Every structure is written in structure tokens, then in C-alpha cells.
Amino acid sequence: MALDDVMDTAGLDDRVIPFAVPDLDVRGRVVRLGASIDTILDRHGYPEPVSRVLGEAAALTVLLGTALKFEGRFQLQTKSDGAIPMMVVDFNAPDNFRAVAHIDEAKLVEAIALDKVSTGELLGEGHLAMTVDQGTATTRYQGIVPLKRQSLEEVAHQYFRQSEQIPTRVRLGVGTVTTGGRPQWRAGGILVQFMPHSPDRLRAADMHPGDAPEGHEILAGNDDPDGIADDAWMEARSLVETVEDHELLDPTLESERLLYRLFHERGARVFEPVTVHEACRCSRERVLSMLRGFAPEDRKAMIADDGKLGVTCEFCSRRYSFAPAEVEDGQAAGE
């Protein structure tokens, strides 16, 4: 479908638009998250800096997860020493996700007081893992990238360089828009990848001239951080880097129109959108199975004053309550 054909369609939230620009040998996706991310962040009531970082992680995860060609799970997880020591975002193909963040309250208070609330500063140092799980019948794939106080955009670029060796550019944006009298969270992102038909076009930049005089400025091939000396990729990358946060968040600017702004001179094409929504994987049966996996003494220690075992899902905050006999009877029946 040519972009000209969709200029009059209404903008829709919570969907991903795949696209391709044949003239530049690039493909990509645009995501807009509205009610889904607002529901998640409002439910948890995180401080604003934490909501912003988790929103970025959710937008990135949905961008990557919707590329799966099978039913399975894509997970982004961070573990680090910052004010946000852990984040988990699960995308369950083909169309739903959930997200949660853990907070070190003391470090967060200090970070806010010092105005050190960028994504990199709040995450600190540690690692980010991206895991693809196709189910029990296949082996999981996991790529791990070190966190060194950089943005999630930079982490994504590093992941694709080292794990998939695909030149990639990502832009992410998170913020609030006042709708119906209250601020509502929105998140957006765009991803573009260089996929030339000829492998020769993925040529690296020129080698470092080792005999250059000391102190002489070295210009890498086309000054491209991916080391790819290709004019088409340089053009596509530069265009994506011009995208501003408000363009990713504006509810009146359709994703198709944004793509038209960027690539109309090159004949960009969009494909069937993927609608996504927030949904938790927890259930009474799953929680009951988990409790039955604990040792009897551990389950006994979990019994509350009301005589029941209670479990609250950290993703959706749903509370499950079980009588001890319900757990024990099920375990005995399985023996």
C-alpha cells in the first residue's frame, strides 16, 4: 500500500506499522502506544522518571517483538545498579505485552535531587538481555548487552551490531498528553534497518590509516557509526535521526503521515498494521502451580493472618488467595 493511499485514515493508537523503502533498501516499523502504556503506568503509579524509562523499554520491546514470525515470547530485561535495578517487559506474540519496574527508593530520591534522571543515569551499570522463546520444543535465544549509563536507543544499536550485525537505527519517545482532563502516558518509536539485496553493500568503512601523523583527525568512512559506507543507509539513518519526540507522541499525527514526511521522496510503502494491547499472563492456575512448587515449610511461612496463602502479581497487581488445603490437595493428587 502506497503512503499516498492512507493519508485520510484516522490515526490509531496501540498499533505497529511495518514499512519498507525499496529505494534505500531499508525496512522498519513504527509503534504508537496509547491506552495500553497508560494503563500499565497508571496502575503502578511510578514516579515520573521511572514511568518514562519503562515506557521507552515497552516501546522498544513492542517494536522488536512484533517482528516475530511465530507464536512465542520476546522479553527485554535489565539488571543494574541504578535507581531502577530491574525492568521486565514481556511481549507475547502476536499482539500483547506487559511491563514492570523495580525501584531503589533511596537511589531514586538521590537521583531526582541531583537532577540525574536520564535513562542511562537511572539504569546505571549492569546488563540488558533480550530473549526469544519459541516454546518448550525449541532452544531459547538470548542476546546480552552491557549497560554503561547509555540510553536505550544506544543499547538497541549495540545489540544489533553485535548480535545480528544489521545496521539499525531506533528513536524512542515517552511523555504525557492531557486528554479528558488528566495527563495520559504515551510512548512511540521508530526502527529502521539496512537490508540490501547485495551483501557487498554491507561493506565496512575504510581501515584505520595507521601511518597518519599523531594527533591527526581520522575520518571514518562517511562518518557512519555503523561503519557502513553506503549512501542509501546514510540517508535513511539521517532521516530517522531527525524524528522528534513530539512527532512520536502527537495523537493527531498518524504513523503513516510521519513516514510520509520522512520518506515520501523515496516511495515508502506501509503494510498491514499489528494492533497490540496490554495483557498479563498470570492466572489462578499458573499461580497455584507455582505455589505447589515450593517446599512445604516455605508454603507454611507464607500463610497470612487470615489463614490463606496470598500472592499478588507484580505485573498487573491482581491478588490471588488460596486455602492451604487447596494447595496441599492438588500436590497430593499429583503424587
mmCIF file of C-alpha atoms in Angstrom:
data_model
loop_
_atom_site.group_PDB
_atom_site.id
_atom_site.type_symbol
_atom_site.label_atom_id
_atom_site.label_comp_id
_atom_site.label_asym_id
_atom_site.label_seq_id
_atom_site.Cartn_x
_atom_site.Cartn_y
_atom_site.Cartn_z
ATOM 1 C CA MET A 1 0.000 0.000 0.000
ATOM 2 C CA ALA A 2 1.483 3.329 -1.025
ATOM 3 C CA LEU A 3 1.591 6.013 1.662
ATOM 4 C CA ASP A 4 -0.492 8.363 -0.518
ATOM 5 C CA ASP A 5 -3.401 5.914 -0.190
ATOM 6 C CA VAL A 6 -3.675 6.235 3.601
ATOM 7 C CA MET A 7 -3.330 9.946 4.213
ATOM 8 C CA ASP A 8 -7.031 10.343 5.048
ATOM 9 C CA THR A 9 -7.297 7.443 7.522
ATOM 10 C CA ALA A 10 -7.813 8.253 11.199
ATOM 11 C CA GLY A 11 -4.836 7.939 13.496
ATOM 12 C CA LEU A 12 -4.922 4.871 15.720
ATOM 13 C CA ASP A 13 -3.015 4.133 18.913
ATOM 14 C CA ASP A 14 -1.652 0.804 20.134
ATOM 15 C CA ARG A 15 -0.568 -0.443 16.773
ATOM 16 C CA VAL A 16 2.641 -1.123 14.879
ATOM 17 C CA ILE A 17 3.062 -0.158 11.217
ATOM 18 C CA PRO A 18 5.641 -2.172 9.238
ATOM 19 C CA PHE A 19 7.138 -0.293 6.290
ATOM 20 C CA ALA A 20 9.776 -0.535 3.589
ATOM 21 C CA VAL A 21 11.666 1.972 1.470
ATOM 22 C CA PRO A 22 12.864 -0.046 -1.543
ATOM 23 C CA ASP A 23 14.928 2.798 -2.999
ATOM 24 C CA LEU A 24 17.031 2.871 0.184
ATOM 25 C CA ASP A 25 16.994 -0.884 0.833
ATOM 26 C CA VAL A 26 15.593 -0.349 4.303
ATOM 27 C CA ARG A 27 12.665 -1.761 6.233
ATOM 28 C CA GLY A 28 11.296 -0.864 9.618
ATOM 29 C CA ARG A 29 8.369 -0.384 11.980
ATOM 30 C CA VAL A 30 6.651 2.485 13.774
ATOM 31 C CA VAL A 31 4.836 1.983 17.082
ATOM 32 C CA ARG A 32 2.368 4.220 18.906
ATOM 33 C CA LEU A 33 1.270 3.170 22.407
ATOM 34 C CA GLY A 34 -1.661 5.000 23.982
ATOM 35 C CA ALA A 35 -4.196 3.364 26.297
ATOM 36 C CA SER A 36 -2.038 0.253 26.711
ATOM 37 C CA ILE A 37 1.002 2.004 28.169
ATOM 38 C CA ASP A 38 -1.153 4.490 30.095
ATOM 39 C CA THR A 39 -2.958 1.568 31.776
ATOM 40 C CA ILE A 40 0.314 -0.073 32.793
ATOM 41 C CA LEU A 41 1.989 3.060 34.136
ATOM 42 C CA ASP A 42 -1.137 4.417 35.836
ATOM 43 C CA ARG A 43 -1.736 1.062 37.527
ATOM 44 C CA HIS A 44 1.715 1.047 39.119
ATOM 45 C CA GLY A 45 1.822 4.735 39.981
ATOM 46 C CA TYR A 46 5.558 5.014 39.393
ATOM 47 C CA PRO A 47 7.356 8.352 39.836
ATOM 48 C CA GLU A 48 7.539 10.249 36.529
ATOM 49 C CA PRO A 49 11.207 9.431 35.730
ATOM 50 C CA VAL A 50 10.594 5.697 36.239
ATOM 51 C CA SER A 51 7.437 5.743 34.097
ATOM 52 C CA ARG A 52 9.364 7.425 31.312
ATOM 53 C CA VAL A 53 12.121 4.801 31.304
ATOM 54 C CA LEU A 54 9.688 1.864 31.461
ATOM 55 C CA GLY A 55 7.673 3.466 28.654
ATOM 56 C CA GLU A 56 10.795 3.576 26.486
ATOM 57 C CA ALA A 57 11.514 -0.076 27.272
ATOM 58 C CA ALA A 58 7.946 -1.037 26.386
ATOM 59 C CA ALA A 59 8.044 0.821 23.049
ATOM 60 C CA LEU A 60 11.365 -0.837 22.159
ATOM 61 C CA THR A 61 10.093 -4.288 23.148
ATOM 62 C CA VAL A 62 6.923 -3.943 21.075
ATOM 63 C CA LEU A 63 8.965 -2.754 18.076
ATOM 64 C CA LEU A 64 11.143 -5.856 18.280
ATOM 65 C CA GLY A 65 8.505 -8.341 19.428
ATOM 66 C CA THR A 66 6.111 -7.660 16.562
ATOM 67 C CA ALA A 67 8.817 -8.845 14.162
ATOM 68 C CA LEU A 68 8.402 -12.430 15.429
ATOM 69 C CA LYS A 69 7.027 -14.743 12.757
ATOM 70 C CA PHE A 70 5.776 -17.342 15.238
ATOM 71 C CA GLU A 71 3.789 -17.544 18.437
ATOM 72 C CA GLY A 72 6.214 -17.168 21.283
ATOM 73 C CA ARG A 73 7.626 -14.618 23.667
ATOM 74 C CA PHE A 74 10.128 -11.809 23.344
ATOM 75 C CA GLN A 75 11.425 -10.445 26.631
ATOM 76 C CA LEU A 76 13.533 -7.414 27.476
ATOM 77 C CA GLN A 77 15.057 -7.475 30.965
ATOM 78 C CA THR A 78 17.564 -5.212 32.688
ATOM 79 C CA LYS A 79 19.592 -5.817 35.829
ATOM 80 C CA SER A 80 21.760 -2.973 37.023
ATOM 81 C CA ASP A 81 22.995 -0.943 39.990
ATOM 82 C CA GLY A 82 20.923 2.195 39.416
ATOM 83 C CA ALA A 83 17.716 3.621 40.843
ATOM 84 C CA ILE A 84 15.879 1.187 38.539
ATOM 85 C CA PRO A 85 17.725 -2.064 39.347
ATOM 86 C CA MET A 86 15.414 -4.201 37.215
ATOM 87 C CA MET A 87 12.867 -3.855 34.410
ATOM 88 C CA VAL A 88 10.996 -6.623 32.623
ATOM 89 C CA VAL A 89 8.874 -6.194 29.514
ATOM 90 C CA ASP A 90 7.238 -9.303 28.026
ATOM 91 C CA PHE A 91 5.822 -9.334 24.513
ATOM 92 C CA ASN A 92 3.671 -12.355 23.771
ATOM 93 C CA ALA A 93 3.302 -12.811 20.035
ATOM 94 C CA PRO A 94 1.385 -11.828 18.160
ATOM 95 C CA ASP A 95 -0.107 -8.849 19.975
ATOM 96 C CA ASN A 96 0.087 -8.331 23.754
ATOM 97 C CA PHE A 97 2.621 -7.137 26.310
ATOM 98 C CA ARG A 98 3.144 -6.387 29.981
ATOM 99 C CA ALA A 99 5.810 -4.437 31.889
ATOM 100 C CA VAL A 100 7.120 -3.864 35.400
ATOM 101 C CA ALA A 101 9.981 -1.938 37.032
ATOM 102 C CA HIS A 102 11.647 -2.337 40.404
ATOM 103 C CA ILE A 103 12.792 0.805 42.222
ATOM 104 C CA ASP A 104 15.583 1.511 44.694
ATOM 105 C CA GLU A 105 13.806 4.286 46.583
ATOM 106 C CA ALA A 106 16.926 5.762 48.205
ATOM 107 C CA LYS A 107 18.820 5.943 44.917
ATOM 108 C CA LEU A 108 15.812 7.411 43.139
ATOM 109 C CA VAL A 109 15.432 10.199 45.709
ATOM 110 C CA GLU A 110 19.127 10.993 45.340
ATOM 111 C CA ALA A 111 18.954 10.943 41.535
ATOM 112 C CA ILE A 112 15.994 13.325 41.495
ATOM 113 C CA ALA A 113 17.687 15.675 43.975
ATOM 114 C CA LEU A 114 20.796 15.790 41.764
ATOM 115 C CA ASP A 115 18.707 16.060 38.575
ATOM 116 C CA LYS A 116 20.325 12.899 37.221
ATOM 117 C CA VAL A 117 17.223 11.316 35.768
ATOM 118 C CA SER A 118 18.203 10.405 32.227
ATOM 119 C CA THR A 119 17.540 6.805 31.216
ATOM 120 C CA GLY A 120 21.222 5.928 31.423
ATOM 121 C CA GLU A 121 21.654 7.522 34.844
ATOM 122 C CA LEU A 122 18.582 5.790 36.302
ATOM 123 C CA LEU A 123 19.617 2.379 34.992
ATOM 124 C CA GLY A 124 23.283 2.728 35.910
ATOM 125 C CA GLU A 125 25.630 -0.137 35.057
ATOM 126 C CA GLY A 126 24.744 -3.753 34.556
ATOM 127 C CA HIS A 127 23.299 -5.587 31.568
ATOM 128 C CA LEU A 128 20.257 -5.812 29.323
ATOM 129 C CA ALA A 129 19.094 -9.177 27.996
ATOM 130 C CA MET A 130 16.798 -9.747 25.044
ATOM 131 C CA THR A 131 15.344 -13.249 24.962
ATOM 132 C CA VAL A 132 13.378 -15.000 22.216
ATOM 133 C CA ASP A 133 11.445 -18.028 23.466
ATOM 134 C CA GLN A 134 9.564 -20.073 20.883
ATOM 135 C CA GLY A 135 8.260 -22.575 23.428
ATOM 136 C CA THR A 136 9.466 -25.712 25.152
ATOM 137 C CA ALA A 137 10.227 -27.540 21.906
ATOM 138 C CA THR A 138 12.983 -25.171 20.820
ATOM 139 C CA THR A 139 16.076 -23.607 22.319
ATOM 140 C CA ARG A 140 15.795 -20.061 23.609
ATOM 141 C CA TYR A 141 17.954 -17.363 22.042
ATOM 142 C CA GLN A 142 19.362 -14.629 24.242
ATOM 143 C CA GLY A 143 21.458 -11.589 23.423
ATOM 144 C CA ILE A 144 23.107 -9.642 26.250
ATOM 145 C CA VAL A 145 24.333 -6.052 26.049
ATOM 146 C CA PRO A 146 26.227 -4.233 28.818
ATOM 147 C CA LEU A 147 24.567 -1.215 30.396
ATOM 148 C CA LYS A 148 27.017 1.624 30.912
ATOM 149 C CA ARG A 149 24.744 4.563 31.640
ATOM 150 C CA GLN A 150 23.708 4.909 27.982
ATOM 151 C CA SER A 151 20.245 5.419 26.521
ATOM 152 C CA LEU A 152 18.029 2.528 25.458
ATOM 153 C CA GLU A 153 18.399 3.730 21.869
ATOM 154 C CA GLU A 154 22.165 3.292 22.138
ATOM 155 C CA VAL A 155 21.706 -0.108 23.786
ATOM 156 C CA ALA A 156 19.491 -1.232 20.891
ATOM 157 C CA HIS A 157 22.074 -0.092 18.339
ATOM 158 C CA GLN A 158 24.775 -2.039 20.148
ATOM 159 C CA TYR A 159 22.563 -5.135 20.364
ATOM 160 C CA PHE A 160 22.010 -5.217 16.612
ATOM 161 C CA ARG A 161 25.659 -4.554 15.845
ATOM 162 C CA GLN A 162 26.951 -7.416 17.982
ATOM 163 C CA SER A 163 24.086 -9.930 17.922
ATOM 164 C CA GLU A 164 22.580 -9.647 14.447
ATOM 165 C CA GLN A 165 25.081 -7.473 12.570
ATOM 166 C CA ILE A 166 22.271 -5.476 10.975
ATOM 167 C CA PRO A 167 22.762 -1.700 10.692
ATOM 168 C CA THR A 168 19.847 -0.339 12.739
ATOM 169 C CA ARG A 169 18.598 2.993 13.997
ATOM 170 C CA VAL A 170 15.975 3.455 16.717
ATOM 171 C CA ARG A 171 14.229 6.562 18.037
ATOM 172 C CA LEU A 172 12.067 6.374 21.173
ATOM 173 C CA GLY A 173 9.817 8.921 22.834
ATOM 174 C CA VAL A 174 7.706 8.905 26.010
ATOM 175 C CA GLY A 175 5.569 11.610 27.573
ATOM 176 C CA THR A 176 2.103 12.658 28.687
ATOM 177 C CA VAL A 177 -0.701 14.312 26.783
ATOM 178 C CA THR A 178 -3.677 15.804 28.626
ATOM 179 C CA THR A 179 -6.846 14.092 27.454
ATOM 180 C CA GLY A 180 -10.203 14.156 29.207
ATOM 181 C CA GLY A 181 -8.878 16.420 31.942
ATOM 182 C CA ARG A 182 -5.919 14.296 33.030
ATOM 183 C CA PRO A 183 -2.409 13.612 31.702
ATOM 184 C CA GLN A 184 -2.227 10.272 29.906
ATOM 185 C CA TRP A 185 1.001 8.456 29.135
ATOM 186 C CA ARG A 186 2.006 7.837 25.540
ATOM 187 C CA ALA A 187 5.025 6.133 24.031
ATOM 188 C CA GLY A 188 6.275 5.831 20.484
ATOM 189 C CA GLY A 189 9.204 4.596 18.488
ATOM 190 C CA ILE A 190 10.564 4.063 15.012
ATOM 191 C CA LEU A 191 13.080 1.441 13.913
ATOM 192 C CA VAL A 192 14.806 1.266 10.530
ATOM 193 C CA GLN A 193 17.210 -1.428 9.299
ATOM 194 C CA PHE A 194 19.500 -1.598 6.273
ATOM 195 C CA MET A 195 18.728 -4.789 4.336
ATOM 196 C CA PRO A 196 20.372 -4.551 0.885
ATOM 197 C CA HIS A 197 19.857 -7.389 -1.587
ATOM 198 C CA SER A 198 23.577 -7.460 -2.297
ATOM 199 C CA PRO A 199 25.787 -8.437 0.684
ATOM 200 C CA ASP A 200 28.574 -6.403 -0.903
ATOM 201 C CA ARG A 201 26.695 -3.237 0.001
ATOM 202 C CA LEU A 202 27.237 -4.035 3.674
ATOM 203 C CA ARG A 203 30.875 -3.115 3.169
ATOM 204 C CA ALA A 204 32.746 -1.727 6.127
ATOM 205 C CA ALA A 205 34.251 1.722 6.256
ATOM 206 C CA ASP A 206 37.870 2.177 5.229
ATOM 207 C CA MET A 207 40.502 0.712 7.528
ATOM 208 C CA HIS A 208 42.195 2.983 10.023
ATOM 209 C CA PRO A 209 45.233 4.635 8.368
ATOM 210 C CA GLY A 210 47.867 3.523 10.821
ATOM 211 C CA ASP A 211 50.546 5.788 9.362
ATOM 212 C CA ALA A 212 48.605 9.020 9.954
ATOM 213 C CA PRO A 213 50.561 11.644 11.926
ATOM 214 C CA GLU A 214 49.931 11.683 15.667
ATOM 215 C CA GLY A 215 47.046 13.976 16.579
ATOM 216 C CA HIS A 216 45.680 13.954 13.019
ATOM 217 C CA GLU A 217 41.859 13.750 12.869
ATOM 218 C CA ILE A 218 40.759 10.453 11.321
ATOM 219 C CA LEU A 219 37.505 10.480 9.341
ATOM 220 C CA ALA A 220 35.892 7.042 9.241
ATOM 221 C CA GLY A 221 34.079 6.073 6.055
ATOM 222 C CA ASN A 222 31.275 8.626 5.649
ATOM 223 C CA ASP A 223 31.482 9.256 9.414
ATOM 224 C CA ASP A 224 28.966 6.420 9.930
ATOM 225 C CA PRO A 225 28.855 4.892 13.446
ATOM 226 C CA ASP A 226 27.898 1.521 11.954
ATOM 227 C CA GLY A 227 30.989 1.506 9.752
ATOM 228 C CA ILE A 228 28.838 1.072 6.628
ATOM 229 C CA ALA A 229 29.947 3.199 3.699
ATOM 230 C CA ASP A 230 26.675 3.236 1.769
ATOM 231 C CA ASP A 231 24.888 6.403 0.737
ATOM 232 C CA ALA A 232 21.432 4.816 0.960
ATOM 233 C CA TRP A 233 21.974 3.765 4.567
ATOM 234 C CA MET A 234 23.466 7.138 5.438
ATOM 235 C CA GLU A 235 20.369 8.854 4.065
ATOM 236 C CA ALA A 236 17.904 6.556 5.864
ATOM 237 C CA ARG A 237 19.765 6.792 9.156
ATOM 238 C CA SER A 238 19.982 10.573 8.955
ATOM 239 C CA LEU A 239 16.262 10.897 8.246
ATOM 240 C CA VAL A 240 15.272 8.747 11.224
ATOM 241 C CA GLU A 241 17.566 10.735 13.499
ATOM 242 C CA THR A 242 15.577 13.892 12.661
ATOM 243 C CA VAL A 243 12.411 12.444 14.262
ATOM 244 C CA GLU A 244 11.493 14.410 17.394
ATOM 245 C CA ASP A 245 9.702 13.169 20.498
ATOM 246 C CA HIS A 246 6.550 15.183 19.842
ATOM 247 C CA GLU A 247 6.191 13.508 16.432
ATOM 248 C CA LEU A 248 6.161 10.100 18.112
ATOM 249 C CA LEU A 249 3.659 11.181 20.778
ATOM 250 C CA ASP A 250 1.236 13.511 18.991
ATOM 251 C CA PRO A 251 -2.151 11.682 18.888
ATOM 252 C CA THR A 252 -3.207 13.764 15.873
ATOM 253 C CA LEU A 253 -0.197 12.737 13.765
ATOM 254 C CA GLU A 254 -0.783 9.335 12.189
ATOM 255 C CA SER A 255 2.167 6.968 11.908
ATOM 256 C CA GLU A 256 1.562 6.853 8.161
ATOM 257 C CA ARG A 257 1.841 10.625 7.910
ATOM 258 C CA LEU A 258 5.099 10.580 9.874
ATOM 259 C CA LEU A 259 6.506 8.039 7.437
ATOM 260 C CA TYR A 260 5.291 10.166 4.560
ATOM 261 C CA ARG A 261 7.162 13.162 5.988
ATOM 262 C CA LEU A 262 10.348 11.135 6.200
ATOM 263 C CA PHE A 263 10.381 9.037 3.044
ATOM 264 C CA HIS A 264 7.820 10.334 0.527
ATOM 265 C CA GLU A 265 10.525 11.288 -1.958
ATOM 266 C CA ARG A 266 11.718 7.688 -1.981
ATOM 267 C CA GLY A 267 8.367 5.934 -2.399
ATOM 268 C CA ALA A 268 7.951 4.393 1.037
ATOM 269 C CA ARG A 269 5.335 1.650 1.423
ATOM 270 C CA VAL A 270 3.399 0.566 4.505
ATOM 271 C CA PHE A 271 1.953 -2.847 5.272
ATOM 272 C CA GLU A 272 -0.842 -4.313 7.364
ATOM 273 C CA PRO A 273 -0.720 -2.852 10.898
ATOM 274 C CA VAL A 274 -0.469 -5.003 14.023
ATOM 275 C CA THR A 275 -2.786 -3.918 16.839
ATOM 276 C CA VAL A 276 -1.352 -4.515 20.310
ATOM 277 C CA HIS A 277 -2.765 -4.374 23.827
ATOM 278 C CA GLU A 278 -1.625 -4.794 27.405
ATOM 279 C CA ALA A 279 -2.374 -8.170 28.953
ATOM 280 C CA CYS A 280 -0.907 -10.187 31.795
ATOM 281 C CA ARG A 281 -0.043 -13.865 31.552
ATOM 282 C CA CYS A 282 -0.944 -14.592 35.157
ATOM 283 C CA SER A 283 -3.906 -16.825 36.079
ATOM 284 C CA ARG A 284 -5.159 -18.654 39.124
ATOM 285 C CA GLU A 285 -3.948 -21.942 37.655
ATOM 286 C CA ARG A 286 -0.432 -20.596 36.984
ATOM 287 C CA VAL A 287 -0.106 -19.156 40.492
ATOM 288 C CA LEU A 288 -1.418 -22.347 42.084
ATOM 289 C CA SER A 289 1.124 -24.383 40.110
ATOM 290 C CA MET A 290 3.888 -22.047 41.287
ATOM 291 C CA LEU A 291 2.868 -22.421 44.951
ATOM 292 C CA ARG A 292 2.883 -26.180 44.644
ATOM 293 C CA GLY A 293 6.496 -25.949 43.570
ATOM 294 C CA PHE A 294 7.552 -24.509 46.935
ATOM 295 C CA ALA A 295 8.710 -26.719 49.811
ATOM 296 C CA PRO A 296 6.004 -27.371 52.464
ATOM 297 C CA GLU A 297 7.857 -25.327 55.082
ATOM 298 C CA ASP A 298 8.089 -22.378 52.694
ATOM 299 C CA ARG A 299 4.378 -22.517 51.952
ATOM 300 C CA LYS A 300 3.621 -22.665 55.665
ATOM 301 C CA ALA A 301 5.642 -19.476 56.199
ATOM 302 C CA MET A 302 3.584 -17.747 53.507
ATOM 303 C CA ILE A 303 0.252 -18.232 55.319
ATOM 304 C CA ALA A 304 -1.155 -14.839 56.345
ATOM 305 C CA ASP A 305 -3.178 -13.870 59.420
ATOM 306 C CA ASP A 306 -6.384 -14.778 57.606
ATOM 307 C CA GLY A 307 -5.140 -18.357 57.273
ATOM 308 C CA LYS A 308 -4.662 -18.182 53.499
ATOM 309 C CA LEU A 309 -1.753 -18.000 51.073
ATOM 310 C CA GLY A 310 -1.858 -14.752 49.149
ATOM 311 C CA VAL A 311 0.067 -13.846 46.002
ATOM 312 C CA THR A 312 -0.023 -10.514 44.162
ATOM 313 C CA CYS A 313 1.110 -10.429 40.521
ATOM 314 C CA GLU A 314 3.840 -7.818 40.212
ATOM 315 C CA PHE A 315 2.843 -7.066 36.614
ATOM 316 C CA CYS A 316 -0.904 -6.447 36.903
ATOM 317 C CA SER A 317 -1.322 -6.191 40.723
ATOM 318 C CA ARG A 318 -4.031 -8.865 40.691
ATOM 319 C CA ARG A 319 -4.392 -10.595 44.065
ATOM 320 C CA TYR A 320 -4.806 -14.377 44.342
ATOM 321 C CA SER A 321 -5.795 -16.126 47.580
ATOM 322 C CA PHE A 322 -5.674 -19.843 48.336
ATOM 323 C CA ALA A 323 -6.626 -22.013 51.288
ATOM 324 C CA PRO A 324 -3.659 -24.175 52.378
ATOM 325 C CA ALA A 325 -5.710 -27.323 51.798
ATOM 326 C CA GLU A 326 -6.320 -26.285 48.183
ATOM 327 C CA VAL A 327 -2.576 -26.217 47.557
ATOM 328 C CA GLU A 328 -1.819 -29.388 49.509
ATOM 329 C CA ASP A 329 -4.666 -31.397 47.982
ATOM 330 C CA GLY A 330 -3.537 -30.569 44.494
ATOM 331 C CA GLN A 331 0.018 -31.582 45.274
ATOM 332 C CA ALA A 332 -1.095 -34.864 46.812
ATOM 333 C CA ALA A 333 -3.226 -35.622 43.779
ATOM 334 C CA GLY A 334 -0.195 -35.132 41.558
ATOM 335 C CA GLU A 335 1.981 -37.521 43.523
#
